[in-house]
Amino acid sequence: MTRYVFITGGVVSSLGKGLASAALGAVLQARGYNVRLRKLDPYLNIDPGTMSPIQHGEVFVTDDGAETDLDLGHYERFTGRAANKCDNITTGRIYSDILTKERKGEYLGATVQVIPHVTDAIKNFVLEGNKEFDFVLVEIGGTVGDIEGLPFFEAIRQLGNDLPRGDTCYLHLTLVPYISSAGELKTKPTQHSVKELRSIGIAPDVLLVRCGRPIPEGEKKKLSLFCNVRESAVIEGLDVSSIYDVPLAYHHAGLDHEILATFGIKDAPEPDLTAWQEISTRLHSPEGEVNIAIVGKYTCLKDAYKSLSEALTHGGIANKVKVNLQWIDSEVFERNDPAPYLEHVHGILVPGGFGERGSAGKIEAARFARVKDVPYFGICFGMQMACVEAARNTAGIKNASSTEFGPTKEPIVGMMTEWMKGNDIEKRPSEGDLGGTMRLGAYPAQLTRGSRVADIYGTTHISERHRHRYEVNMDYRKMLEKNGLLFSGISPDGKLPEIVERTDHPWFIGVQFHPELKSKPFEPHPLFASFIAAAVDQSRLV
């Protein structure tokens, strides 16, 4: 029997529905249940692939090549279950599919309407492929009251009637703000949020209330009374110092117990949270610390690099050290000497990005790391800029550049128009659509035996997730390798460079893929674990 938990949010955005969903999934897993998580996004984009990271945050990419919401990264990190393209859907995707069917005449002359056609499409997505799971957790993006979210709320309301009695639970996440001038926590915003939810036919079974301090019993009783939920179902969501404390905190607050009680489950085994306790211990009792500079172009919004910052934390967990992140806008290095910003850091990471803005600063960061023997990790665009830097400053190709920035006589980096995916050739015209047209998803690579990366991985065959449309030009391979930049990872057909590393440097690696997307607190990605280990060694020298 599959049971469904629908997670909605109210009062304000960014309360942590994704983390709450992931943490609940992790604790239910720890009780022995098989759990799946899905995300419904109300925006009209087909997917977040063409949205600015500054506006939307990171685009999380799955093995099967879907560009999805960053919350799916939390789902993977907390549960260990790989997400796929069937775990995230948007209003844009739903309408696109419906209109395609309408043009083909598949609705047999019917007037296509939000109810039932859009809501039916949402329900079919939620219900499809869940037979093997005990619990399916469905997060609805946005907040109750958003006009674009109404079809989703209507769909999950209908599912409450469509599914057998006792197979659904509605979890509503809200905020109880503290008003300093009054010296009180205020419950009214939550009351209004629940009222809004009930006005569209959904009565929450459990309230998860985000707050910065404990909620007095009197306020809990008020929330229970006016929101029509059991007092035990008013769960405190107190602030914690690390997202990896959330499963423990929400379990101790009684969230999973109350969810199970809603389904009438009284004999569930207690969760084994030993692994989460070990993670918490390592985070709060580190044996040292390192400083890592992230030189990027979207540093004004940390969510733009969410998986990246978490993977660095995982590297710290693996090495029992605290990782302090120093966020630096790469454009700063186009106007200033990077030395004052970087001379005291123990590692430099240049992440992915698009466009020419900030590229010169990233090249300067790579140059500083190379010259000063500071551990360097270039990811996607960061690898490309490291190759451009090497071409300019070690191989003597002064005009080395990328065709992404415009026509160039020395295209160290160029746009891909075709590549192998399995046994098929994928083709993309240079003037084609931008959405969903990059090299996306998991691709294999072969590593050079005896190389640093082969030692790090412990194998010469790997598979990693990609998201890019430009590649380092293999025509320059011999020249770059002659000057110390080894192409140590190549696609199986030998045409696309996947990894470069400097043979004359303590730790200098660039990768075309995004290893951060596969890192988990229990399974830190080997490249991040090795990078932080190199930073620890560097900290002893600085």
XYZ file of C-alpha atoms in Angstrom:
542
model
C 0.000 0.000 0.000
C 1.357 3.390 -1.023
C 0.590 6.380 1.185
C 0.916 10.009 0.100
C 2.139 13.014 2.079
C 1.482 16.388 0.438
C 3.773 19.167 1.682
C 2.535 22.728 1.223
C 3.874 26.057 2.434
C 2.410 29.294 3.676
C 3.143 32.815 5.008
C 6.452 33.321 3.149
C 8.651 31.452 0.708
C 12.048 29.900 1.504
C 10.872 28.328 4.752
C 12.480 25.025 3.839
C 9.784 22.813 2.337
C 12.423 20.985 0.331
C 14.571 20.329 3.382
C 11.529 19.330 5.432
C 10.483 16.886 2.713
C 13.995 15.469 2.423
C 14.404 15.164 6.201
C 11.035 13.456 6.597
C 11.970 11.070 3.798
C 15.286 10.295 5.502
C 13.659 9.533 8.853
C 10.972 7.343 7.278
C 13.773 5.500 5.492
C 15.529 5.081 8.825
C 12.356 3.358 10.041
C 12.680 0.854 7.206
C 10.192 2.312 4.704
C 10.741 2.685 0.970
C 10.295 6.370 0.129
C 9.990 8.463 -3.017
C 10.001 12.270 -3.226
C 8.467 14.399 -5.977
C 8.294 18.142 -6.633
C 5.482 20.091 -8.317
C 6.622 23.526 -9.538
C 3.924 26.068 -10.511
C 6.047 28.273 -12.798
C 5.378 28.335 -16.564
C 8.887 27.413 -17.672
C 9.166 23.884 -19.096
C 12.059 23.395 -16.672
C 14.487 25.722 -14.862
C 17.202 25.240 -17.503
C 16.855 28.700 -19.063
C 16.260 30.567 -15.796
C 18.942 32.768 -14.257
C 20.648 31.155 -11.237
C 20.381 34.530 -9.503
C 16.588 34.357 -9.798
C 15.899 30.671 -9.370
C 19.008 29.182 -7.805
C 20.854 26.081 -8.923
C 19.622 23.824 -11.694
C 19.955 20.260 -10.445
C 20.654 17.679 -13.169
C 19.680 14.013 -12.888
C 21.385 10.979 -14.412
C 18.761 10.804 -17.148
C 19.419 14.399 -18.198
C 16.531 16.283 -16.611
C 17.109 19.882 -15.521
C 15.180 20.173 -12.277
C 14.586 22.219 -9.163
C 17.386 22.362 -6.591
C 15.178 20.645 -4.004
C 15.742 17.378 -5.851
C 19.356 17.725 -4.790
C 18.222 17.746 -1.168
C 16.087 14.680 -1.836
C 19.097 12.787 -3.214
C 21.517 13.916 -0.523
C 19.208 13.000 2.336
C 17.774 9.712 1.055
C 20.499 8.447 -1.266
C 17.879 7.618 -3.903
C 18.765 8.986 -7.338
C 16.084 11.327 -8.673
C 14.974 11.243 -12.299
C 12.932 13.259 -14.789
C 9.721 11.716 -13.412
C 10.263 13.347 -10.004
C 9.797 16.987 -11.032
C 7.156 18.661 -13.168
C 6.185 22.255 -13.903
C 3.049 24.032 -15.071
C 4.883 24.686 -18.332
C 5.513 20.991 -18.921
C 1.912 20.092 -18.111
C 0.451 22.713 -20.441
C 2.928 21.795 -23.184
C 1.886 18.128 -23.016
C -1.826 19.001 -22.918
C -1.610 21.380 -25.874
C 0.348 18.823 -27.878
C -2.419 16.284 -27.264
C -5.080 18.865 -28.135
C -3.410 19.616 -31.479
C -3.397 15.896 -32.235
C -7.103 15.647 -31.455
C -6.605 13.291 -28.533
C -9.346 14.988 -26.480
C -11.971 13.916 -29.052
C -13.469 17.374 -29.480
C -13.757 18.183 -25.783
C -13.234 21.712 -24.503
C -9.830 21.577 -22.790
C -10.062 23.146 -19.323
C -8.062 23.485 -16.116
C -10.572 21.149 -14.472
C -10.469 18.302 -15.339
C -7.653 18.212 -17.915
C -4.878 20.095 -16.101
C -5.733 18.674 -12.685
C -5.982 15.165 -14.145
C -2.525 15.548 -15.696
C -1.136 16.601 -12.304
C -2.802 13.676 -10.555
C -1.510 11.207 -13.134
C 2.008 12.522 -12.613
C 1.733 12.188 -8.831
C 0.360 8.635 -8.960
C 2.459 7.139 -11.726
C 5.056 4.461 -10.952
C 4.654 4.279 -7.175
C 3.752 0.619 -6.575
C 7.086 -0.264 -4.984
C 7.011 2.616 -2.474
C 5.520 2.740 1.018
C 5.434 6.550 1.073
C 5.444 9.160 -1.679
C 6.218 12.667 -0.441
C 4.939 15.359 -2.802
C 6.160 18.926 -2.330
C 4.170 21.741 -3.932
C 6.327 24.755 -4.776
C 5.429 28.313 -3.803
C 3.019 29.297 -1.059
C -0.695 28.833 -0.580
C -2.531 31.752 -2.185
C -0.225 32.012 -5.197
C -2.487 32.170 -8.249
C -0.212 29.939 -10.339
C -0.352 27.223 -7.687
C -4.146 26.848 -7.657
C -4.321 23.924 -10.135
C -1.824 21.985 -8.020
C -3.713 22.596 -4.800
C -6.936 21.589 -6.520
C -5.285 18.398 -7.806
C -4.037 17.294 -4.396
C -7.430 18.185 -2.888
C -9.056 15.848 -5.400
C -6.533 13.126 -4.595
C -7.688 13.255 -0.988
C -11.047 11.987 -2.264
C -9.780 9.768 -5.087
C -7.427 7.703 -2.943
C -8.679 5.280 -0.285
C -9.560 6.837 3.050
C -6.486 7.063 5.251
C -3.955 7.034 2.397
C -3.265 10.784 2.319
C -1.786 13.282 4.745
C -1.479 17.046 4.339
C 1.570 18.639 5.969
C 1.561 22.442 6.005
C 4.764 24.369 6.666
C 4.321 27.878 8.062
C 6.109 30.596 10.028
C 5.585 31.917 13.549
C 7.565 35.174 13.587
C 8.993 36.776 16.691
C 8.097 40.463 17.048
C 10.913 41.962 19.094
C 9.070 45.154 19.973
C 6.244 43.094 21.506
C 8.520 40.356 22.830
C 6.127 37.727 21.456
C 5.839 34.954 18.903
C 2.832 35.680 16.688
C 0.528 32.880 15.506
C -1.770 35.004 13.338
C 0.200 34.539 10.071
C -0.111 30.766 10.450
C -3.801 31.047 11.254
C -4.373 33.065 8.065
C -2.302 30.630 6.011
C -4.342 27.667 7.215
C -7.546 29.612 6.605
C -6.412 30.187 3.008
C -5.619 26.492 2.624
C -8.966 25.432 4.053
C -10.774 27.852 1.727
C -9.628 25.746 -1.233
C -10.748 22.543 0.427
C -7.597 21.259 2.111
C -7.488 20.784 5.858
C -3.933 20.223 7.126
C -3.347 17.161 9.285
C 0.032 18.331 10.605
C 1.526 21.802 11.030
C 5.296 22.162 10.832
C 5.934 25.603 12.279
C 9.245 27.294 11.536
C 10.450 29.482 14.380
C 13.603 30.957 15.800
C 12.756 30.087 19.408
C 10.585 27.511 21.202
C 6.827 28.018 20.946
C 5.174 28.385 24.380
C 2.453 25.866 25.211
C -0.164 28.603 25.125
C 0.666 29.464 21.528
C 0.683 25.793 20.571
C -2.797 25.389 21.991
C -3.927 28.490 20.109
C -2.558 27.096 16.830
C -4.249 23.768 17.524
C -7.569 25.434 18.316
C -7.748 27.935 15.463
C -6.130 25.720 12.814
C -8.200 22.669 13.770
C -5.318 20.238 14.233
C -4.368 18.093 17.203
C -2.051 19.841 19.630
C 0.445 17.012 19.180
C 0.367 17.739 15.435
C 1.765 21.247 15.921
C 5.453 20.514 15.349
C 8.206 23.020 16.090
C 10.640 23.572 13.251
C 13.368 25.331 15.189
C 16.378 26.847 13.448
C 19.444 24.580 13.460
C 23.071 25.312 12.637
C 23.351 22.759 9.821
C 20.829 21.309 7.391
C 22.142 17.872 8.365
C 20.767 18.429 11.865
C 17.226 18.694 10.449
C 16.369 14.949 10.377
C 17.393 14.584 14.014
C 15.652 17.803 15.080
C 12.374 17.024 13.308
C 12.365 13.458 14.630
C 12.882 14.684 18.198
C 10.065 17.197 17.657
C 7.800 14.290 16.681
C 7.221 14.989 12.981
C 7.552 11.441 11.671
C 5.565 10.021 14.611
C 2.711 12.414 13.897
C 2.760 11.632 10.167
C 2.537 7.912 10.911
C -0.262 8.546 13.413
C -2.228 10.305 10.672
C -2.110 7.053 8.707
C -3.047 5.031 11.788
C 0.384 3.363 11.942
C 1.164 2.631 15.585
C 3.653 -0.237 15.435
C 6.360 1.263 13.210
C 9.937 0.436 14.221
C 11.952 3.235 15.766
C 14.326 4.879 13.274
C 18.019 4.059 13.304
C 19.549 7.532 13.160
C 23.081 6.497 14.120
C 24.514 7.637 10.796
C 22.859 11.065 11.113
C 24.220 11.403 14.645
C 27.717 10.656 13.352
C 27.349 13.318 10.655
C 26.183 15.825 13.271
C 29.116 14.995 15.536
C 31.631 15.509 12.751
C 30.056 18.833 11.816
C 29.946 20.214 15.347
C 33.248 18.793 16.621
C 35.745 19.230 13.757
C 39.428 18.524 14.245
C 40.477 21.544 12.207
C 39.306 23.951 9.542
C 40.175 25.115 6.045
C 39.299 28.202 4.022
C 38.056 27.698 0.474
C 37.546 30.555 -1.992
C 34.702 30.105 -4.477
C 35.357 32.452 -7.380
C 32.122 32.685 -9.374
C 29.683 35.055 -11.062
C 26.494 34.239 -9.109
C 27.920 34.644 -5.615
C 25.199 37.127 -4.602
C 22.814 34.157 -4.265
C 24.306 31.151 -2.463
C 21.499 28.892 -3.728
C 23.014 29.267 -7.202
C 25.781 26.939 -5.981
C 23.782 24.860 -3.496
C 25.072 21.404 -4.445
C 28.584 22.810 -4.649
C 28.606 24.244 -1.130
C 27.084 21.029 0.222
C 29.672 18.878 -1.564
C 32.431 20.962 0.046
C 30.788 20.342 3.414
C 30.796 16.624 2.610
C 34.493 16.885 1.827
C 34.942 18.436 5.253
C 32.969 15.595 6.858
C 35.246 13.076 5.136
C 38.314 14.848 6.535
C 36.795 15.785 9.923
C 37.348 19.494 9.330
C 35.161 22.560 9.102
C 35.069 24.135 5.647
C 34.803 27.932 5.654
C 33.615 29.316 2.337
C 34.783 32.675 1.042
C 32.501 33.810 -1.793
C 34.252 36.072 -4.311
C 32.673 37.695 -7.352
C 35.053 36.858 -10.196
C 34.638 40.347 -11.681
C 36.592 41.699 -8.686
C 39.761 40.175 -10.144
C 39.256 42.080 -13.381
C 39.905 45.302 -11.439
C 42.066 44.165 -8.526
C 45.098 42.013 -7.796
C 43.769 38.627 -6.584
C 46.599 38.175 -4.068
C 44.982 40.060 -1.132
C 41.827 37.977 -1.593
C 43.482 34.579 -2.104
C 46.847 34.526 -0.342
C 45.382 33.165 2.904
C 42.973 30.567 1.470
C 43.798 26.868 1.404
C 41.981 26.045 -1.819
C 40.408 27.796 -4.810
C 37.315 26.528 -6.600
C 36.006 28.008 -9.845
C 32.504 26.665 -10.568
C 30.378 26.438 -13.696
C 28.782 29.407 -15.399
C 27.732 30.834 -18.735
C 28.822 33.863 -20.722
C 31.842 36.117 -20.883
C 31.038 38.259 -17.842
C 33.451 37.399 -15.048
C 35.525 35.018 -17.187
C 38.683 37.129 -16.985
C 38.505 37.017 -13.200
C 38.167 33.232 -13.253
C 41.236 33.012 -15.479
C 43.115 35.146 -12.943
C 42.035 32.815 -10.133
C 43.363 29.812 -12.082
C 46.632 31.641 -12.768
C 47.082 32.521 -9.099
C 46.454 28.903 -8.041
C 48.896 27.574 -10.631
C 51.686 30.003 -9.803
C 51.272 29.906 -6.016
C 50.749 26.107 -5.773
C 47.343 26.540 -4.126
C 44.952 23.565 -4.582
C 42.668 24.367 -7.521
C 39.384 22.736 -8.488
C 37.803 23.878 -11.761
C 34.305 22.616 -12.513
C 32.826 22.834 -16.028
C 33.481 26.488 -16.979
C 36.202 26.472 -14.297
C 38.018 23.718 -16.204
C 37.655 25.599 -19.487
C 39.089 28.798 -18.015
C 42.002 26.845 -16.533
C 42.775 25.573 -20.036
C 42.556 29.081 -21.498
C 44.868 30.332 -18.740
C 47.370 27.563 -19.446
C 47.261 28.275 -23.174
C 47.886 31.981 -22.656
C 50.479 31.877 -19.904
C 52.374 28.586 -20.332
C 51.918 27.661 -24.005
C 52.349 31.197 -25.322
C 48.992 31.406 -27.124
C 48.233 34.988 -26.139
C 44.882 35.186 -27.946
C 43.544 31.895 -26.558
C 39.815 32.190 -25.891
C 36.414 30.513 -26.132
C 33.942 30.773 -28.995
C 31.326 31.356 -26.302
C 32.742 34.886 -26.093
C 32.667 35.475 -29.859
C 34.769 34.612 -32.924
C 38.401 33.795 -32.113
C 41.445 32.594 -34.049
C 42.541 30.441 -31.091
C 39.420 28.536 -29.945
C 40.764 26.670 -26.938
C 37.095 26.131 -26.037
C 34.425 25.618 -28.681
C 30.763 24.764 -29.000
C 29.759 21.134 -29.411
C 27.311 20.336 -32.198
C 27.275 16.551 -31.816
C 28.371 13.903 -29.326
C 27.769 10.267 -28.448
C 25.076 9.265 -25.969
C 25.211 5.508 -25.634
C 25.154 4.166 -29.193
C 23.432 7.221 -30.643
C 24.746 10.540 -31.938
C 23.192 13.609 -30.329
C 23.141 16.698 -32.554
C 22.498 20.343 -31.615
C 22.561 23.193 -34.156
C 24.442 26.259 -32.948
C 21.449 28.483 -33.717
C 18.884 26.177 -32.084
C 16.807 26.553 -28.915
C 18.618 27.046 -25.607
C 16.320 25.017 -23.353
C 17.167 21.351 -22.888
C 19.775 21.352 -25.665
C 23.012 21.027 -23.715
C 24.949 17.856 -23.066
C 22.879 16.780 -20.093
C 22.963 13.878 -17.677
C 25.327 11.019 -16.946
C 28.124 10.172 -19.389
C 31.040 7.744 -18.963
C 34.716 8.671 -19.070
C 37.975 6.751 -19.147
C 40.802 7.866 -16.877
C 44.516 7.588 -17.578
C 46.001 4.782 -15.512
C 48.400 6.168 -12.916
C 46.962 9.689 -13.068
C 45.992 11.577 -9.929
C 42.278 11.332 -10.728
C 42.518 7.584 -11.317
C 44.082 7.258 -7.876
C 41.372 9.447 -6.357
C 38.529 7.461 -7.911
C 40.241 4.105 -7.437
C 39.201 3.131 -10.980
C 39.775 4.098 -14.596
C 36.068 3.995 -15.556
C 33.658 6.605 -14.168
C 30.250 8.126 -14.931
C 29.411 11.722 -14.062
C 26.643 14.236 -14.730
C 27.090 16.982 -17.310
C 25.460 20.304 -18.153
C 27.303 22.248 -20.835
C 27.384 23.063 -24.543
C 31.066 24.047 -24.880
C 34.120 21.782 -24.701
C 37.888 22.153 -24.600
C 39.266 21.762 -28.129
C 41.252 18.519 -28.476
C 43.342 20.114 -31.242
C 45.274 21.888 -28.486
C 45.814 18.780 -26.372
C 49.448 18.075 -27.324
C 50.491 21.687 -26.834
C 48.840 21.934 -23.410
C 50.185 18.566 -22.263
C 53.673 19.623 -23.333
C 53.297 22.495 -20.866
C 52.162 20.383 -17.916
C 48.379 20.140 -18.314
C 47.561 16.439 -18.658
C 44.267 15.361 -20.265
C 43.694 12.542 -17.768
C 39.999 11.827 -18.478
C 38.536 11.350 -21.954
C 35.155 10.285 -23.333
C 35.087 6.610 -24.446
C 35.181 7.621 -28.135
C 38.314 9.693 -27.463
C 36.795 12.919 -28.777
C 35.841 14.914 -25.649
C 38.135 15.871 -22.762
C 36.541 15.238 -19.378
C 39.381 15.932 -16.899
C 42.646 17.858 -16.917
C 45.266 17.960 -14.175
C 48.616 19.610 -13.698
C 51.515 17.215 -13.271
C 53.708 19.985 -11.823
C 51.310 21.084 -9.066
C 50.337 19.732 -5.609
C 46.603 19.530 -6.552
C 45.253 21.140 -9.704
C 42.261 19.433 -11.348
C 39.625 20.617 -13.794
C 36.565 18.553 -14.721
C 34.019 19.166 -17.470
C 31.220 17.524 -15.487
C 29.542 18.437 -12.185
C 30.716 16.042 -9.457
C 28.890 18.055 -6.786
C 25.580 16.671 -8.067
C 26.418 13.158 -6.864
C 27.961 13.973 -3.487
C 26.135 12.981 -0.291
C 26.955 13.426 3.395
C 27.315 9.638 3.815
C 29.172 9.282 0.508
C 31.310 12.390 -0.076
C 32.362 12.595 -3.698
C 35.988 11.401 -3.971
C 37.102 14.556 -5.786
C 35.734 16.806 -3.049
C 37.168 14.596 -0.309
C 40.572 14.736 -2.024
C 40.343 18.493 -2.655
C 39.638 19.213 1.008
C 42.431 16.825 2.027
C 44.780 18.866 -0.186
C 43.448 22.048 1.442
C 44.229 20.560 4.863
C 47.815 19.963 3.713
C 47.944 23.525 2.372
C 46.716 24.898 5.712
C 49.838 23.524 7.350
C 51.972 25.557 4.937
C 50.145 28.907 5.055
